[in-house]
Tab-separated table of C-alpha atoms in Angstrom:
chain	number	residue	atom	x	y	z
V	238	UNK	CA	169.819	-16.446	-75.181
V	239	UNK	CA	173.312	-17.522	-74.149
V	240	UNK	CA	174.365	-17.110	-70.537
V	241	UNK	CA	177.412	-14.859	-69.941
V	242	UNK	CA	180.628	-16.671	-69.162
V	243	UNK	CA	181.984	-16.631	-65.640
V	244	UNK	CA	184.403	-13.899	-66.709
V	245	UNK	CA	181.754	-11.775	-68.408
V	246	UNK	CA	179.437	-12.088	-65.390
V	247	UNK	CA	182.303	-11.061	-63.086
V	248	UNK	CA	183.128	-7.960	-65.207
V	249	UNK	CA	179.423	-6.960	-65.351
V	250	UNK	CA	179.129	-7.225	-61.560
V	251	UNK	CA	182.051	-4.896	-60.682
V	252	UNK	CA	181.015	-2.008	-58.469
V	253	UNK	CA	180.948	0.969	-58.449
V	254	UNK	CA	179.922	1.922	-62.013
V	255	UNK	CA	183.178	3.859	-62.602
V	256	UNK	CA	185.242	0.718	-61.835
V	257	UNK	CA	182.995	-1.425	-64.068
V	258	UNK	CA	183.494	1.055	-66.926
V	259	UNK	CA	187.274	1.025	-66.353
V	260	UNK	CA	187.260	-2.793	-66.323
V	261	UNK	CA	185.418	-2.854	-69.678
V	262	UNK	CA	187.990	-0.464	-71.158
V	263	UNK	CA	190.842	-2.597	-69.763
V	264	UNK	CA	189.244	-5.784	-71.085
V	265	UNK	CA	189.241	-4.284	-74.601
V	266	UNK	CA	192.788	-2.987	-74.225
V	267	UNK	CA	194.114	-6.371	-72.981
V	268	UNK	CA	192.243	-8.306	-75.727
V	269	UNK	CA	193.696	-6.014	-78.386
V	270	UNK	CA	197.212	-6.049	-76.963
V	271	UNK	CA	197.379	-9.811	-76.345
V	272	UNK	CA	194.992	-11.434	-78.839
V	273	UNK	CA	193.774	-13.653	-75.943
V	274	UNK	CA	190.307	-14.078	-74.474
V	275	UNK	CA	189.906	-13.205	-70.754
V	276	UNK	CA	189.807	-15.865	-68.024
V	277	UNK	CA	188.870	-15.417	-64.386
V	278	UNK	CA	191.673	-16.443	-62.021
V	279	UNK	CA	191.330	-16.881	-58.236
V	280	UNK	CA	187.827	-15.364	-58.348
V	281	UNK	CA	189.086	-11.788	-58.824
V	282	UNK	CA	191.833	-11.483	-61.462
V	283	UNK	CA	191.146	-11.237	-65.206
V	284	UNK	CA	193.953	-12.906	-67.071
V	285	UNK	CA	194.952	-13.061	-70.725
V	286	UNK	CA	197.117	-16.014	-71.744
V	287	UNK	CA	198.716	-18.416	-69.316
V	288	UNK	CA	202.025	-20.176	-68.676
V	289	UNK	CA	203.186	-23.245	-66.841
V	290	UNK	CA	206.164	-22.690	-64.578
V	291	UNK	CA	208.534	-24.849	-62.529
V	292	UNK	CA	211.021	-23.073	-60.289
V	293	UNK	CA	214.333	-24.472	-59.101
V	294	UNK	CA	212.676	-25.039	-55.713
V	295	UNK	CA	210.376	-27.564	-57.439
V	296	UNK	CA	207.324	-25.361	-57.016
V	297	UNK	CA	205.233	-25.462	-60.193
V	298	UNK	CA	201.853	-24.381	-61.509
V	299	UNK	CA	199.942	-22.498	-64.145
V	300	UNK	CA	199.274	-18.730	-63.905
V	301	UNK	CA	197.965	-15.886	-65.976
V	302	UNK	CA	200.443	-14.338	-68.399
V	303	UNK	CA	199.123	-10.801	-67.917
V	304	UNK	CA	195.940	-9.258	-66.652
V	305	UNK	CA	194.310	-6.992	-64.134
V	306	UNK	CA	192.200	-6.851	-60.966
V	307	UNK	CA	189.867	-4.136	-59.760
V	308	UNK	CA	189.390	-2.986	-56.210
V	309	UNK	CA	187.567	0.026	-54.832
V	310	UNK	CA	190.863	1.846	-54.220
V	311	UNK	CA	193.065	0.829	-57.135
V	312	UNK	CA	193.573	-1.127	-60.331
V	313	UNK	CA	196.294	-3.754	-60.317
V	314	UNK	CA	197.965	-4.508	-63.646
V	315	UNK	CA	199.890	-7.768	-63.688
V	316	UNK	CA	203.068	-7.738	-65.807
V	317	UNK	CA	204.599	-11.120	-65.000
V	318	UNK	CA	206.964	-12.270	-63.823
V	319	UNK	CA	208.495	-8.855	-63.428
V	320	UNK	CA	212.093	-9.490	-64.515
V	321	UNK	CA	212.414	-6.383	-66.695
V	322	UNK	CA	211.551	-2.841	-65.495
V	323	UNK	CA	210.764	-1.213	-68.868
V	324	UNK	CA	211.781	2.337	-67.756
V	325	UNK	CA	211.000	4.049	-71.060
V	326	UNK	CA	207.420	2.740	-71.155
V	327	UNK	CA	206.906	3.383	-67.434
V	328	UNK	CA	207.967	7.003	-67.885
V	329	UNK	CA	205.132	7.400	-70.435
V	330	UNK	CA	202.519	5.591	-68.387
V	331	UNK	CA	201.399	8.448	-66.176
V	332	UNK	CA	200.544	8.503	-62.496
V	333	UNK	CA	201.174	5.036	-61.003
V	334	UNK	CA	202.931	2.982	-58.306
V	335	UNK	CA	204.615	-0.349	-58.974
V	336	UNK	CA	205.849	-3.475	-57.320
V	337	UNK	CA	207.968	-6.270	-58.720
V	338	UNK	CA	205.250	-7.679	-60.981
V	339	UNK	CA	202.372	-5.213	-60.681
V	340	UNK	CA	201.555	-1.660	-61.675
V	341	UNK	CA	198.937	0.098	-59.515
V	342	UNK	CA	196.666	2.853	-60.869
V	343	UNK	CA	194.124	4.795	-58.870
V	344	UNK	CA	192.169	5.696	-62.045
V	345	UNK	CA	192.508	4.506	-65.591
V	346	UNK	CA	192.024	8.067	-66.804
V	347	UNK	CA	195.365	8.938	-65.124
V	348	UNK	CA	197.264	6.450	-67.349
V	349	UNK	CA	198.342	6.722	-70.934
V	350	UNK	CA	196.508	3.751	-72.525
V	351	UNK	CA	199.006	3.594	-75.413
V	352	UNK	CA	201.834	3.200	-72.933
V	353	UNK	CA	199.832	0.621	-70.995
V	354	UNK	CA	199.259	-1.367	-74.197
V	355	UNK	CA	202.971	-1.198	-74.934
V	356	UNK	CA	203.737	-2.360	-71.418
V	357	UNK	CA	201.403	-5.321	-71.755
V	358	UNK	CA	203.034	-6.430	-75.007
V	359	UNK	CA	206.571	-5.869	-73.652
V	360	UNK	CA	205.741	-7.868	-70.523
V	361	UNK	CA	204.443	-10.753	-72.609
V	362	UNK	CA	207.489	-10.729	-74.880
V	363	UNK	CA	209.717	-10.780	-71.841
V	364	UNK	CA	207.746	-13.588	-70.252
V	365	UNK	CA	207.900	-15.607	-73.472
V	366	UNK	CA	211.746	-15.601	-73.246
V	367	UNK	CA	211.373	-17.670	-70.033
V	368	UNK	CA	208.140	-19.710	-70.317
V	369	UNK	CA	205.785	-20.798	-73.093
V	370	UNK	CA	202.632	-18.700	-73.172
V	371	UNK	CA	199.408	-20.368	-74.321
V	372	UNK	CA	196.037	-18.795	-75.154
V	373	UNK	CA	193.217	-18.648	-72.597
């Protein structure tokens, strides 16, 4: 019997049960919206796709193209790099807070999953105008 990948093992270990169930739903949603397999980043973020960046400052690296992280208090949705606000999609999303590159949900049930899927795709399309996205 094959061992679960690092990412699968991480998803299966999320506590409490409600958050683990939400993470499984998000994994399916992100896989369907992106067409990419998940990859564990920094030991806590599940990413879909990746991009290499170099800023004018000379800082460079590789980072997830989109993804999520679970914590006991909230779900963080990463829509990178956050250049475009997508007000029409955000208006449909449901109860949330947001920062420059993240959307925060307290419960996945409070979000419109169709709008979230649209937001993921729009974020990737926007990111692809700036950086080349490659599969994970």
